[in-house]
Tab-separated table of C-alpha atoms and ligand atoms in Angstrom:
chain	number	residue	atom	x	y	z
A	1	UNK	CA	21.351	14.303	-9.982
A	2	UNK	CA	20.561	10.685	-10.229
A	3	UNK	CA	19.804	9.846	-6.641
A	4	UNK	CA	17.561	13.587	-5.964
A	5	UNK	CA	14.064	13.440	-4.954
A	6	UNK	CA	11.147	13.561	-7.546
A	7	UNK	CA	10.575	17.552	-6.741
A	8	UNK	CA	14.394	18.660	-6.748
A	9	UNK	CA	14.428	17.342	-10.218
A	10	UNK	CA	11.286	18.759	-11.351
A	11	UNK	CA	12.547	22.185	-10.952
A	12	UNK	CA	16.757	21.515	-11.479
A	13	UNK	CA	16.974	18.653	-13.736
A	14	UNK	CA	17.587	19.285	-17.731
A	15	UNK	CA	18.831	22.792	-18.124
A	16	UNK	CA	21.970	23.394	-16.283
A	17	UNK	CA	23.433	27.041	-17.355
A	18	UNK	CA	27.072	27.894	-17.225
A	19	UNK	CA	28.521	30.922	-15.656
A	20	UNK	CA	26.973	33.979	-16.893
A	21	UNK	CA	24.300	32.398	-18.688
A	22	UNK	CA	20.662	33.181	-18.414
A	23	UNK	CA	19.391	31.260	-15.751
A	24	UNK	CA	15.623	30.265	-16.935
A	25	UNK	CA	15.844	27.901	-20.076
A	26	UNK	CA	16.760	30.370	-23.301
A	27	UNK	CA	13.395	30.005	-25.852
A	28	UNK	CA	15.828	29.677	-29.102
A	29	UNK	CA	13.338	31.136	-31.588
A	30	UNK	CA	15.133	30.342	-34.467
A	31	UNK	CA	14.304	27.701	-37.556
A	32	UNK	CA	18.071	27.231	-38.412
A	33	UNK	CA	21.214	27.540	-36.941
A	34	UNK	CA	24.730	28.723	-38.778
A	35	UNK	CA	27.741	26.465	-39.743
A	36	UNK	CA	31.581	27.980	-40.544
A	37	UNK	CA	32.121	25.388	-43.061
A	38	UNK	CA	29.498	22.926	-45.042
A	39	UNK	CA	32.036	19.564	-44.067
A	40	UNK	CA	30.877	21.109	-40.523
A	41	UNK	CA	27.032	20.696	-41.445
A	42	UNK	CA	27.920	17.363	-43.305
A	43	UNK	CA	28.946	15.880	-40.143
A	44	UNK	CA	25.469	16.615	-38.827
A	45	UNK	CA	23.384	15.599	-41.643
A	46	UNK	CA	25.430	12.038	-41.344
A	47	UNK	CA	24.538	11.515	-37.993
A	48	UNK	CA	28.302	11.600	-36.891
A	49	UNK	CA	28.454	14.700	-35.333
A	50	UNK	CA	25.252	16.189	-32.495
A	51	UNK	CA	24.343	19.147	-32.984
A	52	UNK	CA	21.708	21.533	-34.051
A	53	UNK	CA	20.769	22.364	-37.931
A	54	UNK	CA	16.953	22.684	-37.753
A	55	UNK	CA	14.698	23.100	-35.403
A	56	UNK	CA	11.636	20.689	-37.256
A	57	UNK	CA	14.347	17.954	-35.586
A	58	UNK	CA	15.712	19.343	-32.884
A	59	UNK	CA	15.805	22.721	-30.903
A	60	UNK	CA	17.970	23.382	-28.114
A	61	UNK	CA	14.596	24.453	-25.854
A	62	UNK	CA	12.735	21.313	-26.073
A	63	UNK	CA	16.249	19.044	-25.500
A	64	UNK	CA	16.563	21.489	-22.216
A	65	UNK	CA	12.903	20.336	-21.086
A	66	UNK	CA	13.064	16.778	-22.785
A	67	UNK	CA	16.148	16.204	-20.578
A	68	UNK	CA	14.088	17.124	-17.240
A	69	UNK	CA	11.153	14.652	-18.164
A	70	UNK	CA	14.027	12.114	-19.106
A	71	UNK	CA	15.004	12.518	-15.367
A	72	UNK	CA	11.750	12.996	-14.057
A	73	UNK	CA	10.383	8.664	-15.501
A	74	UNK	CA	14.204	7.721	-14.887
A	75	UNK	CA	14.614	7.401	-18.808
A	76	UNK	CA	17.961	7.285	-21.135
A	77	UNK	CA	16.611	9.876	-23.788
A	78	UNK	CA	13.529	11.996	-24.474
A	79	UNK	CA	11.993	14.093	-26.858
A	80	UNK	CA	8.806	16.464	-26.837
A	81	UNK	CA	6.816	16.474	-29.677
A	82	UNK	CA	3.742	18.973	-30.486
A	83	UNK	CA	0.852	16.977	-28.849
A	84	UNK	CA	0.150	13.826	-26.916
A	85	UNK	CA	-1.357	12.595	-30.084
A	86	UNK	CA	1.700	12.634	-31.782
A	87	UNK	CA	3.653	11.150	-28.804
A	88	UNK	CA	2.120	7.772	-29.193
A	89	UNK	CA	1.936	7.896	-32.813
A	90	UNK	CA	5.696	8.017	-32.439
A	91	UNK	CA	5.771	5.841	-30.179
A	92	UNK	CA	4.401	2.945	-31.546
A	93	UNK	CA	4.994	4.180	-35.714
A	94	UNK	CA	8.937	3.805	-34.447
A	95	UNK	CA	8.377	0.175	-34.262
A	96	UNK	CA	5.684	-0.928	-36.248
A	97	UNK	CA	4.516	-0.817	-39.791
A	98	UNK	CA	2.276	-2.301	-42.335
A	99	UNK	CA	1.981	-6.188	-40.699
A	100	UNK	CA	2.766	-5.658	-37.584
A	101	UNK	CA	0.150	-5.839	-34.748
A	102	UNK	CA	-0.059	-4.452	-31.552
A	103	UNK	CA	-1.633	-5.528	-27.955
A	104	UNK	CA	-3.451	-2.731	-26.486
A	105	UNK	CA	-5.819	-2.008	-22.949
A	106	UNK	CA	-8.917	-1.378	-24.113
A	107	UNK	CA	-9.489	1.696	-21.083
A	108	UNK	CA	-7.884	4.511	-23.399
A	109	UNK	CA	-7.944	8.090	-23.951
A	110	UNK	CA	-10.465	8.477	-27.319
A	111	UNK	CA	-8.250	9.675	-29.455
A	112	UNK	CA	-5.390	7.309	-28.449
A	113	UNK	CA	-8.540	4.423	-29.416
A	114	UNK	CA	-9.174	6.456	-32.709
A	115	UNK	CA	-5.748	6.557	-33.576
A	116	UNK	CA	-4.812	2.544	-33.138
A	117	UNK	CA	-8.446	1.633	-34.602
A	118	UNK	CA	-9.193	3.802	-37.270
A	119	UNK	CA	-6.142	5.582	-39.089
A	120	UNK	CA	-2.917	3.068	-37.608
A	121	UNK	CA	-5.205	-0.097	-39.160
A	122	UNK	CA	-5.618	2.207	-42.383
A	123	UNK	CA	-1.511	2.076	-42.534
A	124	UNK	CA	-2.480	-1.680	-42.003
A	125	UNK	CA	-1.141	-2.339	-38.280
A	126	UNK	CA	-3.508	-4.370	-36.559
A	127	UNK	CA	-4.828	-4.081	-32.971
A	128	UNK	CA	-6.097	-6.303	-30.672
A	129	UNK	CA	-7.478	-4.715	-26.999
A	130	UNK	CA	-7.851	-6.337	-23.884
A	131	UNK	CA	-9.188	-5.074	-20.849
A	132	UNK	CA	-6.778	-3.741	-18.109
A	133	UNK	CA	-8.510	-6.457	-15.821
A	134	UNK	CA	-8.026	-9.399	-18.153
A	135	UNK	CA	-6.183	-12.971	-16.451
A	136	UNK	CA	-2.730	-13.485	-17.563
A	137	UNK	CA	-4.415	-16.509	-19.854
A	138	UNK	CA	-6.751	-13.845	-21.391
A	139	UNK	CA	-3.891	-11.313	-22.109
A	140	UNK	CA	-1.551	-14.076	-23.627
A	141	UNK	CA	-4.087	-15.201	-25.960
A	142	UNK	CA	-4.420	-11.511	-27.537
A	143	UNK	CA	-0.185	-11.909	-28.715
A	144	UNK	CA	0.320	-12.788	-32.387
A	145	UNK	CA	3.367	-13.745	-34.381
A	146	UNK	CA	3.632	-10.004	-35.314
A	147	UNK	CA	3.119	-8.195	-32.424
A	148	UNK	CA	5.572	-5.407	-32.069
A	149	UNK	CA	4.416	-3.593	-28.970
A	150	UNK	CA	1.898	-3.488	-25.929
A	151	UNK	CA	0.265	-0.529	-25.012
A	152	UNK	CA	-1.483	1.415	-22.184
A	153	UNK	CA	-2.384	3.987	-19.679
A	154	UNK	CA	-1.144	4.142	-16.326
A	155	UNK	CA	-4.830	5.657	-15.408
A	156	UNK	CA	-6.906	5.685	-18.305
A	157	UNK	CA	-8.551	9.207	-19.398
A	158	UNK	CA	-11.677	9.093	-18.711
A	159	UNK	CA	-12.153	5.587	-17.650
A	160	UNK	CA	-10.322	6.429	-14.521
A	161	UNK	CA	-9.123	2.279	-14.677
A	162	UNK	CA	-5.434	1.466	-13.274
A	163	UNK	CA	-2.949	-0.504	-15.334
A	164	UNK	CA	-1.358	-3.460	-13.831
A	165	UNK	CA	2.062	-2.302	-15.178
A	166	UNK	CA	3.914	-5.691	-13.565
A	167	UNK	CA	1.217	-7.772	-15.597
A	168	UNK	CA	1.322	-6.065	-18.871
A	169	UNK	CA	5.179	-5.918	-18.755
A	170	UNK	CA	5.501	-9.445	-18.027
A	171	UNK	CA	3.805	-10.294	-20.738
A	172	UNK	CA	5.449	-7.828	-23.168
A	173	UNK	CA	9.176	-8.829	-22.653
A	174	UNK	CA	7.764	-12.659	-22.241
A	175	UNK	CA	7.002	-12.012	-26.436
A	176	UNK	CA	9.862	-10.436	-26.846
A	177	UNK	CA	8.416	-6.879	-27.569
A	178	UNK	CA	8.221	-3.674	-25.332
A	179	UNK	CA	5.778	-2.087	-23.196
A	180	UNK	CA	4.428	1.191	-23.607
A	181	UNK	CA	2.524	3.172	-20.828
A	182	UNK	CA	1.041	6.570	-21.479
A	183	UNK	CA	1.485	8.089	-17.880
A	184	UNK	CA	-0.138	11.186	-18.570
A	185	UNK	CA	-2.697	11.332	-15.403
A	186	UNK	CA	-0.164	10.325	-12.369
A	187	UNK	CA	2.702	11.914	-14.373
A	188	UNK	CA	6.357	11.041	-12.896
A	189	UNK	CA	5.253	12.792	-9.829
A	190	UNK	CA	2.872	9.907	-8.678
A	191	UNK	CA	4.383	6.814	-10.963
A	192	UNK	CA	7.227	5.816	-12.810
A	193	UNK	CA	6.182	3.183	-14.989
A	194	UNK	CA	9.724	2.296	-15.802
A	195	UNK	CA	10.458	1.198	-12.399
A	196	UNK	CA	7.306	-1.140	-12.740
A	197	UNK	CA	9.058	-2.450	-16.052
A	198	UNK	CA	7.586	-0.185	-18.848
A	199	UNK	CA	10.176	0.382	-21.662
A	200	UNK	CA	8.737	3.293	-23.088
A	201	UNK	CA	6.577	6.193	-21.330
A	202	UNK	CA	4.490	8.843	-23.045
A	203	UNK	CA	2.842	11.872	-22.260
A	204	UNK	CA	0.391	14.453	-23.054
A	205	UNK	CA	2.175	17.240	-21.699
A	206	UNK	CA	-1.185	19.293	-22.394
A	207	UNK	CA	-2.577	18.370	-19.179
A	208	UNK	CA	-0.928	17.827	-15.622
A	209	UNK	CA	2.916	19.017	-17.106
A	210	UNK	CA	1.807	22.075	-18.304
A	211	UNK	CA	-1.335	22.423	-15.848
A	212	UNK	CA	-2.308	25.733	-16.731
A	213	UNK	CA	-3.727	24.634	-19.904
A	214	UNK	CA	-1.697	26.851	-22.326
A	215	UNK	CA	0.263	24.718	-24.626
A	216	UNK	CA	-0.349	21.782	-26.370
A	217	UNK	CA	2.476	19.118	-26.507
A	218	UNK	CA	3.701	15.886	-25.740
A	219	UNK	CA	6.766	13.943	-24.766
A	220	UNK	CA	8.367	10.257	-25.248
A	221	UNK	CA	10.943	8.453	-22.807
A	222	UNK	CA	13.000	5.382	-23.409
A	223	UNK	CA	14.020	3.803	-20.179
A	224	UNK	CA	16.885	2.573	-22.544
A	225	UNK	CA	16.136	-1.117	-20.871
A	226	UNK	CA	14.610	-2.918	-23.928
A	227	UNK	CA	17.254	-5.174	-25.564
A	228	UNK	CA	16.383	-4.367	-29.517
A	229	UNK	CA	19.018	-6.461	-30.542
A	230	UNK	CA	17.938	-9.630	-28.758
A	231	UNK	CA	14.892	-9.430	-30.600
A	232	UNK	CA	16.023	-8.125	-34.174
A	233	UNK	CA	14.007	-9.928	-36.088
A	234	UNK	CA	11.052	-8.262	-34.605
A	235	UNK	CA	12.777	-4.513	-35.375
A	236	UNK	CA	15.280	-4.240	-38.423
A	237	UNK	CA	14.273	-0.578	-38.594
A	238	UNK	CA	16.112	-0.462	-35.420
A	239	UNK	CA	18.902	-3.196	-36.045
A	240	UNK	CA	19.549	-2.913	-39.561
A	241	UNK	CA	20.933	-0.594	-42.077
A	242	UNK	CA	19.060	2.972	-42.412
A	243	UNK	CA	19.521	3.910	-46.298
A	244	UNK	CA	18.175	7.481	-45.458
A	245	UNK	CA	21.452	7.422	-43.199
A	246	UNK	CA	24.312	6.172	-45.645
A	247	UNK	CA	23.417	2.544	-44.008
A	248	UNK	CA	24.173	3.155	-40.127
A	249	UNK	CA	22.247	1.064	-37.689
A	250	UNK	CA	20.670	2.664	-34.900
A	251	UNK	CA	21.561	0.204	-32.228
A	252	UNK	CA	25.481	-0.323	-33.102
A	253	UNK	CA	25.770	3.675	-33.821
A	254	UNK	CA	23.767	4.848	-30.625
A	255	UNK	CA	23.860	1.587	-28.522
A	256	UNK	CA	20.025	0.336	-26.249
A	257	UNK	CA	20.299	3.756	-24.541
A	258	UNK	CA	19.671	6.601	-27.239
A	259	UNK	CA	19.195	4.087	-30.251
A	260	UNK	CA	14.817	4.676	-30.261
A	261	UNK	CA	14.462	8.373	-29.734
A	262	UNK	CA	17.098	8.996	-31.830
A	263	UNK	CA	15.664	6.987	-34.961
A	264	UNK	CA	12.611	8.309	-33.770
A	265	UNK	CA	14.478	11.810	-33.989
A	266	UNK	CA	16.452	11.647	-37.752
A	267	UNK	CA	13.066	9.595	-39.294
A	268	UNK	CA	9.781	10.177	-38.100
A	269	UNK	CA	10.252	14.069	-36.787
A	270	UNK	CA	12.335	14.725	-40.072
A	271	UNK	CA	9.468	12.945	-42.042
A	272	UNK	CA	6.216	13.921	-40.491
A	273	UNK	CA	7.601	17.314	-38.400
A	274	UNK	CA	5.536	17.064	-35.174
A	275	UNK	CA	7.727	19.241	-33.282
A	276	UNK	CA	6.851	21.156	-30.552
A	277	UNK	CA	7.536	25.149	-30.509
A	278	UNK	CA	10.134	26.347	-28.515
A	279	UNK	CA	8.113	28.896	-26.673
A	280	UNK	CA	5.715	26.242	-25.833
A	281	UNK	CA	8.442	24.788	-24.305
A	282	UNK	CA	9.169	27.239	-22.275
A	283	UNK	CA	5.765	27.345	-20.699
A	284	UNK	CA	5.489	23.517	-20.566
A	285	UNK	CA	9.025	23.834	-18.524
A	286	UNK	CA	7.445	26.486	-16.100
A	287	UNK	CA	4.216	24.297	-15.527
A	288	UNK	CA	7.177	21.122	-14.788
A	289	UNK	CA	9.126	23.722	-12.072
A	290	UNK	CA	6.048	23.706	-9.949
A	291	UNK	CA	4.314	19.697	-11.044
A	292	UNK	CA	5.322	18.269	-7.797
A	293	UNK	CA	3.464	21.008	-5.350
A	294	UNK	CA	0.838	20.875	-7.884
A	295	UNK	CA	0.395	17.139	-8.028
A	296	UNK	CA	-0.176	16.919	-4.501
A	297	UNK	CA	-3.148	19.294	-4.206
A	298	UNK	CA	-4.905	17.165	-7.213
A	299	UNK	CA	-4.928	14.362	-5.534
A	300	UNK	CA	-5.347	15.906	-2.234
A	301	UNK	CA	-8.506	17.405	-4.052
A	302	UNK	CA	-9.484	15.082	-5.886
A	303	UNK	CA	-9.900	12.588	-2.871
A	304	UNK	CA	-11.921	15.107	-0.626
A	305	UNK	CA	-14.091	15.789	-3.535
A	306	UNK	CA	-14.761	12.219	-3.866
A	307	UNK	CA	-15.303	11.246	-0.358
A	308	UNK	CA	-18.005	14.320	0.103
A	309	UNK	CA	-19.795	12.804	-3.484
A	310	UNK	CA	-19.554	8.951	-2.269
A	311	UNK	CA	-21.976	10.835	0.516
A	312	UNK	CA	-24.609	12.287	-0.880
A	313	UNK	CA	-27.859	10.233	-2.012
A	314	UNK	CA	-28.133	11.943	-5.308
A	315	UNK	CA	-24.904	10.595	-6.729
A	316	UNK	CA	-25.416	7.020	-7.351
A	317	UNK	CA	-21.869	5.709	-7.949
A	318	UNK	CA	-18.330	7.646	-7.630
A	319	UNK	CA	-14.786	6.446	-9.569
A	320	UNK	CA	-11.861	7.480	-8.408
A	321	UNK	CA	-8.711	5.116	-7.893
A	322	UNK	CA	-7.515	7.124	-4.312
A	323	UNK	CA	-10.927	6.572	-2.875
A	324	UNK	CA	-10.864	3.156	-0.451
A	325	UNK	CA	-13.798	0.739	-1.699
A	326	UNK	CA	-12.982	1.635	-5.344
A	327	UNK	CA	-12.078	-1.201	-7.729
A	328	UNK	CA	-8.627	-0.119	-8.368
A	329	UNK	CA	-7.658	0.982	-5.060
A	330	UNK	CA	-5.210	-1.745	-4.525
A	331	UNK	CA	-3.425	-1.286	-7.637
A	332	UNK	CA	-3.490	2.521	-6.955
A	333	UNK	CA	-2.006	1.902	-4.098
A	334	UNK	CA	0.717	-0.623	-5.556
A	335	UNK	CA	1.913	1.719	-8.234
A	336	UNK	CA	0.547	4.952	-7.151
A	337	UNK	CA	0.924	5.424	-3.079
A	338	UNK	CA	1.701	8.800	-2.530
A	339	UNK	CA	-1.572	9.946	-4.412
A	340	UNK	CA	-3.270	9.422	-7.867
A	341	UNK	CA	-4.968	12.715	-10.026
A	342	UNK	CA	-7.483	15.205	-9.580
A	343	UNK	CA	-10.174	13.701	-11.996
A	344	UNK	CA	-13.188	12.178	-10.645
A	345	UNK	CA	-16.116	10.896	-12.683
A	346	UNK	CA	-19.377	10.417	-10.514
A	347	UNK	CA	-23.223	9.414	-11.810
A	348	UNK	CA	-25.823	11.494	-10.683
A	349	UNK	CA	-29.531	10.154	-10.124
A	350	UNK	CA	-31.902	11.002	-13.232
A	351	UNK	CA	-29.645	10.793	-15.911
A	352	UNK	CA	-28.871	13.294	-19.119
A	353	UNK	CA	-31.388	15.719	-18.115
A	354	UNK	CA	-30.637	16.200	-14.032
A	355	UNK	CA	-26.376	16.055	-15.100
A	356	UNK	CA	-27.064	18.995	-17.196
A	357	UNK	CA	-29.008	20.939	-14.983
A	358	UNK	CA	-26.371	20.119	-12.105
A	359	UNK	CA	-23.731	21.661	-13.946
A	360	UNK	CA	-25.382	24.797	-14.848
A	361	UNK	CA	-26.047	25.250	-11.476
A	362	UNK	CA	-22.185	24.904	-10.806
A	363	UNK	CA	-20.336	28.651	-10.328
A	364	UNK	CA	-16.922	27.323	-9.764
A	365	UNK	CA	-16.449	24.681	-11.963
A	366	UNK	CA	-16.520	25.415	-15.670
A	367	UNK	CA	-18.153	23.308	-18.343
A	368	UNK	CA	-14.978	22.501	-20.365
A	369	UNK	CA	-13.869	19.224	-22.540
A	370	UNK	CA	-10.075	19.624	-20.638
A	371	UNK	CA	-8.504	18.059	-17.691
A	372	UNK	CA	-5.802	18.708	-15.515
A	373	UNK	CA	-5.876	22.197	-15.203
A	374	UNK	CA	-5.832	24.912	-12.398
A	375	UNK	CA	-9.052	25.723	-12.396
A	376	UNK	CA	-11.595	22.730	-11.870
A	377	UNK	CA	-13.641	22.223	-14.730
A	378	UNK	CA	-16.175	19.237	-15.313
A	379	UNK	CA	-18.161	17.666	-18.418
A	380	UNK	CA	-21.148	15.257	-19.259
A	381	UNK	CA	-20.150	13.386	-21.954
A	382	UNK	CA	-23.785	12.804	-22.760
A	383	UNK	CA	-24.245	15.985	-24.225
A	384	UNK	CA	-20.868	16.810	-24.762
A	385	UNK	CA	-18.483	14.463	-26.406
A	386	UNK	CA	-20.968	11.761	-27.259
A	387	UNK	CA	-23.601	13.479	-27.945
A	388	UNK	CA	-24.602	12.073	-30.881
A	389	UNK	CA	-25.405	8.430	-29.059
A	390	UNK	CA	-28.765	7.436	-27.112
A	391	UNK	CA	-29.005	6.385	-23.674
A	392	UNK	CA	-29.070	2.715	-24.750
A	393	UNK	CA	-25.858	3.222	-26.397
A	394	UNK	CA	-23.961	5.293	-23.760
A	395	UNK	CA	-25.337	2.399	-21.676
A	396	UNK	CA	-23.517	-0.555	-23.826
A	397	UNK	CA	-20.255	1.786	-24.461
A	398	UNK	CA	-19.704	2.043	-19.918
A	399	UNK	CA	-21.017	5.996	-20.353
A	400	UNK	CA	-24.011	6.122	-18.236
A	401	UNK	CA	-26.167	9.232	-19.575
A	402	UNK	CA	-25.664	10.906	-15.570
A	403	UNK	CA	-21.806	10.718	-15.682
A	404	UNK	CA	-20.373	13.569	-14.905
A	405	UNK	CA	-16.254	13.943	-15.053
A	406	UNK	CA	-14.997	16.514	-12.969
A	407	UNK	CA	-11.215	17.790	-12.794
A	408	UNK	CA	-10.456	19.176	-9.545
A	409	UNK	CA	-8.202	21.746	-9.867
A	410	UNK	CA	-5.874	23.844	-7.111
A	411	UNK	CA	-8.917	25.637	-5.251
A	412	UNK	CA	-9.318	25.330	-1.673
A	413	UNK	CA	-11.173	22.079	-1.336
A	414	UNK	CA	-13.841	23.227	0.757
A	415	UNK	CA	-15.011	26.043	-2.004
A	416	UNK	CA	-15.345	22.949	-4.191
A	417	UNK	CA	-17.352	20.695	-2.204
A	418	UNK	CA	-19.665	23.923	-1.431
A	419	UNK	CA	-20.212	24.412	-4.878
A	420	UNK	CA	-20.855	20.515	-5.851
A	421	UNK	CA	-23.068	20.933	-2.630
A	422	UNK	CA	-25.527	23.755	-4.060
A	423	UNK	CA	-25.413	22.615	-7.000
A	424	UNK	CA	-27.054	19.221	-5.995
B	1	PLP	C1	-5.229	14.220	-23.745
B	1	PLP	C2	-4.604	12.903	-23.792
B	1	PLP	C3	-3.932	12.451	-24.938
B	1	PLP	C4	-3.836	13.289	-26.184
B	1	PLP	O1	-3.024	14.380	-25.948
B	1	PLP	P1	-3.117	15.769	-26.773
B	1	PLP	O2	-2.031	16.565	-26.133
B	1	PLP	O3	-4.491	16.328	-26.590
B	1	PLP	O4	-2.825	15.435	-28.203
B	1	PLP	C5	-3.334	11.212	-24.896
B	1	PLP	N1	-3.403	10.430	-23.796
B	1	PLP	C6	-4.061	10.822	-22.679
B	1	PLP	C7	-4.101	9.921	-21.493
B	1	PLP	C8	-4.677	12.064	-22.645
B	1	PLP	O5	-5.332	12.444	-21.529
């Protein structure tokens, strides 16, 4: 299993039934499961025995699909959770707490900003953010003495920037903390941030995994590589006694490999129960059986609808990391080379009022606030998202009043550049 290619394991990897069992993943719609004896259910509720008891920890349906995203970064242990919001909560709540400070790109999904700059430093972890293009000098200087993790996106949603994984890492492990890289937009498919020296991967599975845009969820990876115990000081909740566990320390019990997720497992999914349904899954599984074919037609896509925009004198500037000229085209090509997403954000001439008229002229592309779906879909987050701010403001935040994000999705590309074509 280890040495298959990235699409073999997209559709084999994780659930492997036994003979004369069902042969898609079971959806085990149940909340609890049924011991013999209670010394039977002790075992599990000490941590000594694995095993299932209920499913706000654990369900045998999202370990099945967990396990095929595990394979699919290279990872040691995984675990889905119910959105990508809660996947880097987890994340980085695993490891921090109330003094601890974290190093963060500054080109970040919204929410992911929201949640380190608004409600983490309410819990009273501290953030500094750097930009993904800052010198090594620049990035060192962010570190403090509590700094407990660095964090960012492999491409940033909607910034479309490219993380220099080596750069970031290097730092990280030079501070003796981990890296974390939400790799939602290339998914495994495209990069594996753990072979660029990322500890920990997340994911909103909402988008690209799923692809059809039915389920929300998310999913963690270790890549089991991050010595905890070198650095205990930095993370006793890790390398010290758990009372809520009769006193057994994650690292010892469950050794580098399995020690995170599964303290991330028994404490923060038993405390704050972001678990992802079963059934949803099931239907993030069936979007992973098909990621690889589907990967390559977003990109594929996304580059020809970028090209044919990079044309035409009404579009004053295009972004998109496959497209040669564009600022992150080298690193695309560094961690990225067999292709990058679907999502392209372009700038059309005469600003809020001409981007809105554009896309009600579109008849393909759907005004949505989604990515990474089948269908393309597009928004202007000038009167969308940040509506509520003036040109001179969308000006100062990088969100010219004209910019336009489009997602292209699995159409034929030549429908979509003869839509984008009318519609200019
Ligand atoms: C959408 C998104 C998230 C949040 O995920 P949800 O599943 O909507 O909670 C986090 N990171 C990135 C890069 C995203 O695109």
């Amino acid at each position: 299993m280890e040495n298959q290619k990235i699409g073999t394991k997209c559709v084999q990897a994780g659930y492997r039934p036994g003979n004369g069992e069902p042969r898609e993943i079971p959806i085990i719609q149940s909340t609890t499961f049924k011991y013999d004896t209670s010394e039977d259910m002790g075992k599990l509720f000490d941590l000594e025995a694995s095993g299932y008891f209920y499913t706000r920890l654990q369900n045998p349906t999202n370990d099945y699909v967990a396990a095929k995203i595990t394979a699919l970064e290279g990872g040691t242990a995984g675990m889905l959770t119910s959105s990508g919001q809660a996947a880097n909560f987890f994340a980085l709540f695993n490891i921090c707490e109330t003094g601890s400070h974290i190093v963060s790109s500054s080109s970040i999904y919204g929410g992911t900003f929201n949640l380190l700059s608004v409600t983490m430093k309410k819990m009273g972890i501290d953030v500094t953010f750097v930009s993904p293009d800052c010198t090594e000098a620049e990035l060192e200087n962010a570190f403090q003495e509590n700094t407990r993790a660095v964090f960012g996106e492999s491409i940033a949603n909607p910034a479309l920037t490219v993380l220099d994984i080596e750069k970031f890492a290097k730092a990280a492990h030079a501070h003796g903390v981990p890296l974390i890289v939400d790799n939602t937009f290339p998914t495994p498919v495209h990069c594996r941030p753990i072979e660029w020296g990322a500890d920990i991967v997340t994911h909103s599975t909402t988008k690209y995994m799923d692809g059809h845009g039915v389920a929300v969820g998310g999913a963690l990876v270790d890549s089991g590589k991050f010595d905890w115990s070198a650095h205990a000081e930095k993370f006793p909740g890790l390398t010290t006694p758990d009372d809520s566990y009769h006193g057994i320390v994650y690292t010892e019990k469950f050794g580098q490999g399995a020690a995170f997720i599964t303290k991330c497992t028994s404490q923060l999914m038993r405390d704050l129960g972001c678990i992802q349904s079963p059934q949803n899954a099931f239907y993030l599984n069936l979007g992973l059986e098909s990621l690889h074919v589907r990967m390559k037609r977003h990109a594929e896509n996304g580059l020809a609808v970028a090209e044919f925009l990079q044309e035409q004198p009404q579009v004053k500037h295009v972004s998109f990391p496959g497209l040669q000229g564009d600022p992150y085209y080298a690193l695309a090509q560094k961690y990225m080379p067999n292709g990058t997403c679907g999502v392209v954000s372009f700038e059309v001439e005469g600003g809020r009022n001409a981007a809105e008229a554009f896309m009600g002229r579109l008849k393909l592309a759907a005004i949505e606030t989604h990515v990474a779906d089948a269908r393309t879909c597009c928004l202007n987050p000038a009167t969308s998202t940040h509506r509520q701010m003036t040109d001179e403001q969308l000006a100062a935040a990088g969100i010219p009043a004209g910019l336009i994000r489009i997602s292209c999705g699995l159409e034929d590309k030549e429908d979509l550049i003869a839509d984008l074509a009318q519609a200019l």
